[in-house]
Structure formats: C-alpha cells, structure tokens
PDB file of C-alpha atoms in Angstrom:
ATOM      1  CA  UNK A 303       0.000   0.000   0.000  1.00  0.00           C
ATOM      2  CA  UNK A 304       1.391   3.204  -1.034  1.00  0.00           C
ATOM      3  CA  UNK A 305       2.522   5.503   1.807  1.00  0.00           C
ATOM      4  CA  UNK A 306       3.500   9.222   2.547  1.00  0.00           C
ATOM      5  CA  UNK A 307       4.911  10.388   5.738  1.00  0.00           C
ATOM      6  CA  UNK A 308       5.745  13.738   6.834  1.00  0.00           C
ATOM      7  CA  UNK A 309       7.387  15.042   9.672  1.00  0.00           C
ATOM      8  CA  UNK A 310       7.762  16.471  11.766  1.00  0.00           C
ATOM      9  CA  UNK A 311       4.263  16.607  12.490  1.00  0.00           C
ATOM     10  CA  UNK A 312       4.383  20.607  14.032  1.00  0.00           C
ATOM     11  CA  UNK A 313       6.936  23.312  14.065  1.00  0.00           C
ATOM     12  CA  UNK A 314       6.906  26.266  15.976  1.00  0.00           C
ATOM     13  CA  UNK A 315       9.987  28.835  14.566  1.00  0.00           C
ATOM     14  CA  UNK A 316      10.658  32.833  14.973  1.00  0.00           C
ATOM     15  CA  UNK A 317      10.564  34.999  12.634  1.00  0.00           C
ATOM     16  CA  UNK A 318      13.648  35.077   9.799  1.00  0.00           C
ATOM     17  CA  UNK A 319      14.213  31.234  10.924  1.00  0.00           C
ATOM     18  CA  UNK A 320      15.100  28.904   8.104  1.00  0.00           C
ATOM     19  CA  UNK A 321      12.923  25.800   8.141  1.00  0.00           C
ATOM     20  CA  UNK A 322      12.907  21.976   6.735  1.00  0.00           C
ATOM     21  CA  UNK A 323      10.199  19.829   5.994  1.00  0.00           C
ATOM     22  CA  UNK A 324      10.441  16.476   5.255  1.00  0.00           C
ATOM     23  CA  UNK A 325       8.225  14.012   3.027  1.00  0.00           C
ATOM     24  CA  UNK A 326       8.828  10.706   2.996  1.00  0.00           C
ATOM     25  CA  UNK A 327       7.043   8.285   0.290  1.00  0.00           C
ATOM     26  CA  UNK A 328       6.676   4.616  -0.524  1.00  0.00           C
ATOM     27  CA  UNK A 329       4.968   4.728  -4.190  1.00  0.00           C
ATOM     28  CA  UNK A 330       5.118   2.117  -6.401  1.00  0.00           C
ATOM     29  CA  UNK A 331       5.469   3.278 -10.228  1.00  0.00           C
ATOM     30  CA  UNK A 332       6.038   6.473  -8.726  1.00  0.00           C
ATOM     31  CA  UNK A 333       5.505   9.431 -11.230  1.00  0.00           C
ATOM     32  CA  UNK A 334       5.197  12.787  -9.432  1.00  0.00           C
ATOM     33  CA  UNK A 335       4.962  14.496  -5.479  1.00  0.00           C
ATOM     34  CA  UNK A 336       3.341  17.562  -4.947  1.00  0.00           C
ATOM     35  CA  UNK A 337       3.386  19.981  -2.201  1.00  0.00           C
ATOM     36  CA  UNK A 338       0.223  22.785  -0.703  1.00  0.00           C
ATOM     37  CA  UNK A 339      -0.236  25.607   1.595  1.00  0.00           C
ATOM     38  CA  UNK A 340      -3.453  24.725   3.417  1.00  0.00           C
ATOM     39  CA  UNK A 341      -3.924  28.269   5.389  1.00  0.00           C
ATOM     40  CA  UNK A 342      -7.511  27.717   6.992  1.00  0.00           C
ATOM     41  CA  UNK A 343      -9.094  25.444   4.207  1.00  0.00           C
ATOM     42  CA  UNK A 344      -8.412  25.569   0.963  1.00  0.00           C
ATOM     43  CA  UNK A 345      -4.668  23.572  -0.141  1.00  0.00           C
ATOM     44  CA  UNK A 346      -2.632  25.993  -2.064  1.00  0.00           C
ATOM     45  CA  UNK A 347      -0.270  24.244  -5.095  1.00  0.00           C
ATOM     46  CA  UNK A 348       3.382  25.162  -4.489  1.00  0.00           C
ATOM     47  CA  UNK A 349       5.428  22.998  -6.318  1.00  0.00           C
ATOM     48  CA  UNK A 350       5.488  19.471  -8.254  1.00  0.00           C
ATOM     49  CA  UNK A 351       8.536  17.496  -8.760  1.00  0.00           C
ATOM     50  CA  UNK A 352       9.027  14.547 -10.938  1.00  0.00           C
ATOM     51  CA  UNK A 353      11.665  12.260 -12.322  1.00  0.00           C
ATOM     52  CA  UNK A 354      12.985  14.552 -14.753  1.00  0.00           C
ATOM     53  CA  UNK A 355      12.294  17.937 -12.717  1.00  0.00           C
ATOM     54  CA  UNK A 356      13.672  16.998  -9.337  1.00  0.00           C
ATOM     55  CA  UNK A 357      14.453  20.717  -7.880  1.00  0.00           C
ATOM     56  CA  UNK A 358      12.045  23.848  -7.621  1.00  0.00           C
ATOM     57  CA  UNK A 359      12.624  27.623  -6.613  1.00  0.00           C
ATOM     58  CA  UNK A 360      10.130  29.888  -6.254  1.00  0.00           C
ATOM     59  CA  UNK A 361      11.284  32.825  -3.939  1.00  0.00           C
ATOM     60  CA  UNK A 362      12.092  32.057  -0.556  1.00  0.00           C
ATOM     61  CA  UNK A 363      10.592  28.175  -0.539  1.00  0.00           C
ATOM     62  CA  UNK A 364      12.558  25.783  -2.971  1.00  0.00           C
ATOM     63  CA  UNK A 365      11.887  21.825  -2.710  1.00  0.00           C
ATOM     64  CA  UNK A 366      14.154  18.926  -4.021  1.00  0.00           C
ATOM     65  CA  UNK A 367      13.357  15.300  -4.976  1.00  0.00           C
ATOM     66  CA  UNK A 368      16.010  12.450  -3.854  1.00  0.00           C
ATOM     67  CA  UNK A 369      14.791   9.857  -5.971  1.00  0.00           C
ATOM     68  CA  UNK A 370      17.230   7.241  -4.260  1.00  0.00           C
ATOM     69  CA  UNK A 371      15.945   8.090  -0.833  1.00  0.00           C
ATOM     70  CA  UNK A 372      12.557   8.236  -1.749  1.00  0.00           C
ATOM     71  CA  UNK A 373      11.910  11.168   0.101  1.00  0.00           C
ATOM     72  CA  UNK A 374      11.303  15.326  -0.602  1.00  0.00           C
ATOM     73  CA  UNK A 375      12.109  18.448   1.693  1.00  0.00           C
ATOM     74  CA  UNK A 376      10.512  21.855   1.424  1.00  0.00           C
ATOM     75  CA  UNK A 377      12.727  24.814   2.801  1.00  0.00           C
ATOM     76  CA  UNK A 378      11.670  28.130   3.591  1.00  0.00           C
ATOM     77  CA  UNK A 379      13.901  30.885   3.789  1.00  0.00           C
ATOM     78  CA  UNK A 380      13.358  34.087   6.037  1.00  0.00           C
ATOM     79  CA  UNK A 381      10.324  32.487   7.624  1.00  0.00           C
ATOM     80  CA  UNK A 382       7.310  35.160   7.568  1.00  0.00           C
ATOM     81  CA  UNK A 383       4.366  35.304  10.158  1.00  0.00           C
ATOM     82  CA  UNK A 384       2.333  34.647   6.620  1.00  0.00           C
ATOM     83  CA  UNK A 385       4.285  31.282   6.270  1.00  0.00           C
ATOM     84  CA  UNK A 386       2.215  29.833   9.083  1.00  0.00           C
ATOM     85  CA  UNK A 387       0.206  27.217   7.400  1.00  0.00           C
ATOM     86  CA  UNK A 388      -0.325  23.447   6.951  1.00  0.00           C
ATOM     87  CA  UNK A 389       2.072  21.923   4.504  1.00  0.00           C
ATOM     88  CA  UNK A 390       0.785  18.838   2.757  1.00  0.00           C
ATOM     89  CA  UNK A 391       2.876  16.721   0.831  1.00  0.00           C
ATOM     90  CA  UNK A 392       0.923  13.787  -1.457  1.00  0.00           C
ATOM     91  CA  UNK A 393       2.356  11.482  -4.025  1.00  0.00           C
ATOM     92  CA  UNK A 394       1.057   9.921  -7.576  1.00  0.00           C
ATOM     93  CA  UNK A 395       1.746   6.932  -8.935  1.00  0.00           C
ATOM     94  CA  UNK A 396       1.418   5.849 -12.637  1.00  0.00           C
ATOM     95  CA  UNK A 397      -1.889   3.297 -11.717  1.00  0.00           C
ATOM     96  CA  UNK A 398      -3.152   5.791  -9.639  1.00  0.00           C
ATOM     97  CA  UNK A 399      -4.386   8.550 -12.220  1.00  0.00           C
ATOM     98  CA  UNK A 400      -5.127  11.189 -11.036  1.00  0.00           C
ATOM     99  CA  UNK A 401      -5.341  10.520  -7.149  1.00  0.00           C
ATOM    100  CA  UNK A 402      -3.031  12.055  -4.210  1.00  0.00           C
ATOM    101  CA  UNK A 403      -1.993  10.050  -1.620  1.00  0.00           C
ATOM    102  CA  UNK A 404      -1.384  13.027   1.112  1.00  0.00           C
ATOM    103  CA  UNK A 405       0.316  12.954   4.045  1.00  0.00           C
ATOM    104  CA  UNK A 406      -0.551  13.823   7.280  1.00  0.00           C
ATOM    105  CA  UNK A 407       0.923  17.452   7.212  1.00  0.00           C
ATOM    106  CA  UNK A 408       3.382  19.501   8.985  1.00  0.00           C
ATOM    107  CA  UNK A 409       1.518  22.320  10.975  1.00  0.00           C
ATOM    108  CA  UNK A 410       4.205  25.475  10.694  1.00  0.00           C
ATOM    109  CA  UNK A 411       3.637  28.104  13.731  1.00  0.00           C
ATOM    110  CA  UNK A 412       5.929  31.534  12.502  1.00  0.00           C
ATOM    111  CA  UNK A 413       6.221  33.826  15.643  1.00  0.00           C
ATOM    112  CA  UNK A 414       7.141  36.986  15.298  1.00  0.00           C
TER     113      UNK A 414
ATOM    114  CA  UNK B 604     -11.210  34.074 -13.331  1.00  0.00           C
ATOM    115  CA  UNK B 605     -13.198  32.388 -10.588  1.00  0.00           C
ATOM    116  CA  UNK B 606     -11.329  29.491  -8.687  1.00  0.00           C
ATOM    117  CA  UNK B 607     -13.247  26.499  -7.054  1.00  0.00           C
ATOM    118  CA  UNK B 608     -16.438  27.285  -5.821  1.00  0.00           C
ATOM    119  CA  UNK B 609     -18.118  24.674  -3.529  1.00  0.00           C
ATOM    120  CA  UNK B 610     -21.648  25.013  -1.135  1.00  0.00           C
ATOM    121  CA  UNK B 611     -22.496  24.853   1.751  1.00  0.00           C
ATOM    122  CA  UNK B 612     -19.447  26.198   3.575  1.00  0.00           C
ATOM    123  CA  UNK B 613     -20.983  24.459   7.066  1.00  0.00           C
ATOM    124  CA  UNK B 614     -23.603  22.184   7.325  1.00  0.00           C
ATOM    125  CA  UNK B 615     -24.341  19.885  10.288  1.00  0.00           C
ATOM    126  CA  UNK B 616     -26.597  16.625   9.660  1.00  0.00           C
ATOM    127  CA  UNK B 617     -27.916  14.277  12.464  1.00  0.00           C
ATOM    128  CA  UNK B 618     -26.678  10.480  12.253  1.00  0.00           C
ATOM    129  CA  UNK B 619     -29.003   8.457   9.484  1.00  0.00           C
ATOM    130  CA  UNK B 620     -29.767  11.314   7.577  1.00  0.00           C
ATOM    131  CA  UNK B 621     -28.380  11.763   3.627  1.00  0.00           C
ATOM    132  CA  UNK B 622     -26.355  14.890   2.154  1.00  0.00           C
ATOM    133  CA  UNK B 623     -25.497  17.149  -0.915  1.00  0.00           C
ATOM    134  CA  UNK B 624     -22.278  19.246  -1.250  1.00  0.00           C
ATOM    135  CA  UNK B 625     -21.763  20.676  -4.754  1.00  0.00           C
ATOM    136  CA  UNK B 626     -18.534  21.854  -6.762  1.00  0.00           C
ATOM    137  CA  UNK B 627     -18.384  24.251  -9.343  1.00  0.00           C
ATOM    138  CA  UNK B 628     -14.993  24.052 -10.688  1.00  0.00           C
ATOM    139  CA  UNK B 629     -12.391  26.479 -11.916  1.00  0.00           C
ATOM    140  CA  UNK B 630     -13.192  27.953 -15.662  1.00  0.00           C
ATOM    141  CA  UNK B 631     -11.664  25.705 -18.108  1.00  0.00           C
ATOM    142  CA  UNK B 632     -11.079  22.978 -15.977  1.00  0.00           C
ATOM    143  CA  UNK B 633     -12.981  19.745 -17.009  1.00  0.00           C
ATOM    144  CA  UNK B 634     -12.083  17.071 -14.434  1.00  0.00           C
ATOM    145  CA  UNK B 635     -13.625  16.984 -10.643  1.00  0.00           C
ATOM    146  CA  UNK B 636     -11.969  15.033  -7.377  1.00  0.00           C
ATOM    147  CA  UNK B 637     -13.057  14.957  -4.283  1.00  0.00           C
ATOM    148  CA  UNK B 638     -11.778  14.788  -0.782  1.00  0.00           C
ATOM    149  CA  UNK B 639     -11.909  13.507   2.851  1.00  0.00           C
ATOM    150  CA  UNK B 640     -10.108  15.763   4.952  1.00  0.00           C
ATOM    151  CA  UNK B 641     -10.493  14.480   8.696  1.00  0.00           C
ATOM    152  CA  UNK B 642      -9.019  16.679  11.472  1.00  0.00           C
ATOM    153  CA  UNK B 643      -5.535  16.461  11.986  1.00  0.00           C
ATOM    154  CA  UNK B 644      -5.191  14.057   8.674  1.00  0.00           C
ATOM    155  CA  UNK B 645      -4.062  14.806   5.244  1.00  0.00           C
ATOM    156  CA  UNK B 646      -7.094  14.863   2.466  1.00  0.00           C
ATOM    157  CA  UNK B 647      -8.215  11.344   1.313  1.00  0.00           C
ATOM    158  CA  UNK B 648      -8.857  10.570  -2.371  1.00  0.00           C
ATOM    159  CA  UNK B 649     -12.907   9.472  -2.661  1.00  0.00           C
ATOM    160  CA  UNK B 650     -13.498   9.689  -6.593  1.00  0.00           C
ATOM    161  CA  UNK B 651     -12.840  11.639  -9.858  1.00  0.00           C
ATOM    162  CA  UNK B 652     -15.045  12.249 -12.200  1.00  0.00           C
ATOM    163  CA  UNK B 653     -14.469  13.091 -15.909  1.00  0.00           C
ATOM    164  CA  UNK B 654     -17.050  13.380 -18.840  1.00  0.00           C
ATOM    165  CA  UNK B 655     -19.863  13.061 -16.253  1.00  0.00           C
ATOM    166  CA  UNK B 656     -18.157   9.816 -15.363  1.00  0.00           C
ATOM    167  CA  UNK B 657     -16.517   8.070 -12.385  1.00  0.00           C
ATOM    168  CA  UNK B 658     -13.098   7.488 -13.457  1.00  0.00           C
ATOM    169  CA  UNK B 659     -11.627   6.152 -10.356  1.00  0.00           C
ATOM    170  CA  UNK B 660     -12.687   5.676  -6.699  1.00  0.00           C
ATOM    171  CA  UNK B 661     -10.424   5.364  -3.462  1.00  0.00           C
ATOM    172  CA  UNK B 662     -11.089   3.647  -0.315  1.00  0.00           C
ATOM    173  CA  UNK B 663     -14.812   4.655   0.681  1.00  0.00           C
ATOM    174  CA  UNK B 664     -17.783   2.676   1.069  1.00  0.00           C
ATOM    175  CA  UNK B 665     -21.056   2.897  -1.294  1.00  0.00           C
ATOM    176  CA  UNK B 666     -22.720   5.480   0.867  1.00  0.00           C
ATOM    177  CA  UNK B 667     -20.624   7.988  -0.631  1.00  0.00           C
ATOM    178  CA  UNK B 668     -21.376   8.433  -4.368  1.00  0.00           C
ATOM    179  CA  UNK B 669     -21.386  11.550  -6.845  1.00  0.00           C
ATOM    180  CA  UNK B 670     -22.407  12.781  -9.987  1.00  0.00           C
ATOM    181  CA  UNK B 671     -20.966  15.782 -12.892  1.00  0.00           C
ATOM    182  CA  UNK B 672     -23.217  17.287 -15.314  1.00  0.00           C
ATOM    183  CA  UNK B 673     -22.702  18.535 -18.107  1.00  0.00           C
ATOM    184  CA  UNK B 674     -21.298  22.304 -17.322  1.00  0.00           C
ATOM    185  CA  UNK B 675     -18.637  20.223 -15.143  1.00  0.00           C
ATOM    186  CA  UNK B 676     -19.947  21.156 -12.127  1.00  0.00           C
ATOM    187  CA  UNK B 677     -20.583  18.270  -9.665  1.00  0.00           C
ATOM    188  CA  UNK B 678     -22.225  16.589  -6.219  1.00  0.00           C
ATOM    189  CA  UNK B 679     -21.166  14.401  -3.454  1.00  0.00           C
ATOM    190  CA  UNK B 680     -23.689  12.511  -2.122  1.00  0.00           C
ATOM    191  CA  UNK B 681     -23.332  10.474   1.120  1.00  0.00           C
ATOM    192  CA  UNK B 682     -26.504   8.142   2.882  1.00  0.00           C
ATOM    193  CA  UNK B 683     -26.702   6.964   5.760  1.00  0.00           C
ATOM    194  CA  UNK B 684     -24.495   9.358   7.941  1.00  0.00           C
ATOM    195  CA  UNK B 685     -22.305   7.996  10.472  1.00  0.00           C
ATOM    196  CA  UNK B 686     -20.349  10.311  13.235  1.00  0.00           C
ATOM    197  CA  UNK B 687     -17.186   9.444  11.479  1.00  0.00           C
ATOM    198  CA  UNK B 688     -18.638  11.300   8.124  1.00  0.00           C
ATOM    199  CA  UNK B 689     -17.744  14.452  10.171  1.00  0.00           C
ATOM    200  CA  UNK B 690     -14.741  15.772   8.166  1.00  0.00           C
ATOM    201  CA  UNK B 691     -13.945  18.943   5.588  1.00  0.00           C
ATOM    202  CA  UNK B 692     -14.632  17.553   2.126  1.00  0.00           C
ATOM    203  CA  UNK B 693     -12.421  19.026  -0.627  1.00  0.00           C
ATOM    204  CA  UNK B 694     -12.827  19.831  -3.845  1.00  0.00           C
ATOM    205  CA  UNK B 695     -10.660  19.737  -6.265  1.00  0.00           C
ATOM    206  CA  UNK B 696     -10.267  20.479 -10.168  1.00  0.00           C
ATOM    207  CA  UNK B 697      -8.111  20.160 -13.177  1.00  0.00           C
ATOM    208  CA  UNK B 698      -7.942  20.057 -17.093  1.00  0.00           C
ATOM    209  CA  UNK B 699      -7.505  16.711 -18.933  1.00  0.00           C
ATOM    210  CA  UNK B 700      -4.486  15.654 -19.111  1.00  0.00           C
ATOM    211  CA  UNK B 701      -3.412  17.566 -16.161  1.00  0.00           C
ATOM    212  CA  UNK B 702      -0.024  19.721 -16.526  1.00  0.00           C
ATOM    213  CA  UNK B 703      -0.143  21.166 -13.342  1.00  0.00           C
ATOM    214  CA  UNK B 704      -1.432  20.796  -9.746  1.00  0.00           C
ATOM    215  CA  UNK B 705      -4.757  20.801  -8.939  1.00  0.00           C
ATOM    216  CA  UNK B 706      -7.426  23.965  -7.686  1.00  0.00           C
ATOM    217  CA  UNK B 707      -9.033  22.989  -4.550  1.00  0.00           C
ATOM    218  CA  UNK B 708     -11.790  24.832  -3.133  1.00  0.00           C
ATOM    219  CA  UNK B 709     -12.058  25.920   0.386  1.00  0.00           C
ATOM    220  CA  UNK B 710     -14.042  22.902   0.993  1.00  0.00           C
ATOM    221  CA  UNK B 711     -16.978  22.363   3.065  1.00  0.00           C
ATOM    222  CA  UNK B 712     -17.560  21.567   6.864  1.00  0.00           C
ATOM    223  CA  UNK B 713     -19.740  18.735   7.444  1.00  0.00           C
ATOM    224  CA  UNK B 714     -20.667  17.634  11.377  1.00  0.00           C
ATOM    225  CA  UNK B 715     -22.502  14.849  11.914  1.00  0.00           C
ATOM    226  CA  UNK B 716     -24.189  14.836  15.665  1.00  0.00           C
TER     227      UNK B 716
END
C-alpha cells in the first residue's frame, strides 16, 4: 500500500528562521509528489517534482526530490508570520491517475 | 477568473440522515476530485469524475457516491451518515491531461451529531 509520511508533524519557529520539511514516500510506479499551503481550508499548489524535474525555486521556498531516498524536503527561507500554514505533501503513482496520496501534514507556527 | 467554488461552507446533519455538497470548478477545468479531509489528517482521495463519469474511486464505502453534469460542475452525495462522516470535504479540479497541480476549493464543513 502506497505511503507518505511527513514530519515532523508541528513546528513552531521565529521569525527570519530557516525551516525543513520532510516528506517521505513509498509509491510504487512512482511518477510525481506535490506539495500545498493549506492556510484555513483551501490547499494551495506550491510545487510538483518529478523524475525529470527533481528541484524547484520559487522565492524564498525551494523543494528537491532524492529519488534514491525516496523522500522530498521543502525549505523556507526568512520564515514570515504569513508562512504559518499546513504543509501537505501527497504522491502519484502511474496506476493511480489522477489521485493524491497526502500525508498527514506539517503544521508550521511563525512567531514573530 | 473564478477558482473552485463549492456550497455549503458548514452544514451539520444528524446520524441516518443523507447529504449534498456541490462543486463548481475552476473555468476551463474539465475534471472533478473529491476529498476527505479528517481533522488532523491529510485529504483522502474518494473519486474523480471526468465526462460526467466516475473514473476512479479510493477507499470509501457505497454510501458515498457523486455525480458531474454537463457544465462540469458536480455533487457528493453520502446516505446513511455515520459520526465518522464528520470531516472537511475538498474539492478539487483540473484540465484533462493535467499539466499542473490541482485547484481545490475551500471545501466544506460537514458535522454529523
């Protein structure tokens, strides 16, 4: 059974603080993972990396893909009060179509 | 350009009873998902559909069923309410063949008492 796990499961960091997350994933025929901003309800798409696009920038959060250690981080840079937010990592695999197998999340506190 | 748009934002249903949530998805998109977001879980896949067809279907029983009409727009239905229905249902869009990540709505917030 196909598996994502994220941790760690809550954060709490000041303000300018650089932060990690980590996604783990067990996917067979894995083809892409995804990562969203879910501020209050609605999952915000950040970023999706696949086999042949394994590193994304996009200001101050950039994610990377290590295909040999099935796994994915998420950094933020000069953490924000704004930056507080669920992040949700999910996974697709090639029989899955178009399903995302999410994990748990990683509930970021920014203080200021 | 309007994102997802899904009703009721809140709605709270007694044990037994049957309910409706609708999606409206983004303009131009063509393909609806939905859902299960229980608190303090990430969301759980229920179904997609696709030219007003089910196209796949994750782990959830036959009380939970939908529908897309023609404008793309679709419904979740789910019978026979249990207290563990209680859960933020997402929806979520995207155009066919999907190049990018999918819209989600801001969901709505079902209780079942």
């Amino acid at each position: 059974e196909d598996k994502v796990v994220q941790s760690p499961l809550s954060l709490v960091v000041h303000e300018g603080d650089t932060v990690t997350l980590n996604c783990s994933y067990e996917v067979t025929n894995f083809r892409s993972l995804l990562w969203y901003k879910q501020e209050k309800k609605a999952p915000t798409f950040l970023f999706m990396l696949t086999s042949s696009g394994i590193e994304k920038k996009s200001g101050r959060l950039s994610s990377i893909l290590d295909k040999k250690e099935l796994s994915s981080i998420l950094n933020i840079t000069a953490t924000q009060t704004g930056d507080s937010a669920i992040y949700l990592c999910a996974a697709r695999n090639s029989n899955s179509g178009y399903a995302l197998n999410f994990g748990k999340g990683t509930s970021l506190l920014v203080t200021p | 350009d309007a994102g997802v748009t899904q009703s009721p934002t809140h709605l709270i249903k007694t044990r037994g009873q049957q309910v409706t949530l609708r999606c409206s998805p983004k303009s131009g998109h063509d393909t609806v998902s939905w859902y299960q977001q229980a608190l303090g879980q990430g969301p759980q896949f229920i179904f997609q559909y696709y030219e007003e067809e089910e196209r796949q279907r994750g782990n959830f029983p036959d009380r939970f069923s939908g529908h897309q009409f023609p404008n793309y727009s679709s419904e979740l239905n789910v019978n026979a309410l249990l207290l563990g229905d209680s859960a933020l249902y997402l929806c979520a869009s995207s155009l066919m063949p999907r190049r990018s990540g999918y819209t989600f709505g801001s969901g709505t917030r079902l209780t079942v008492v």
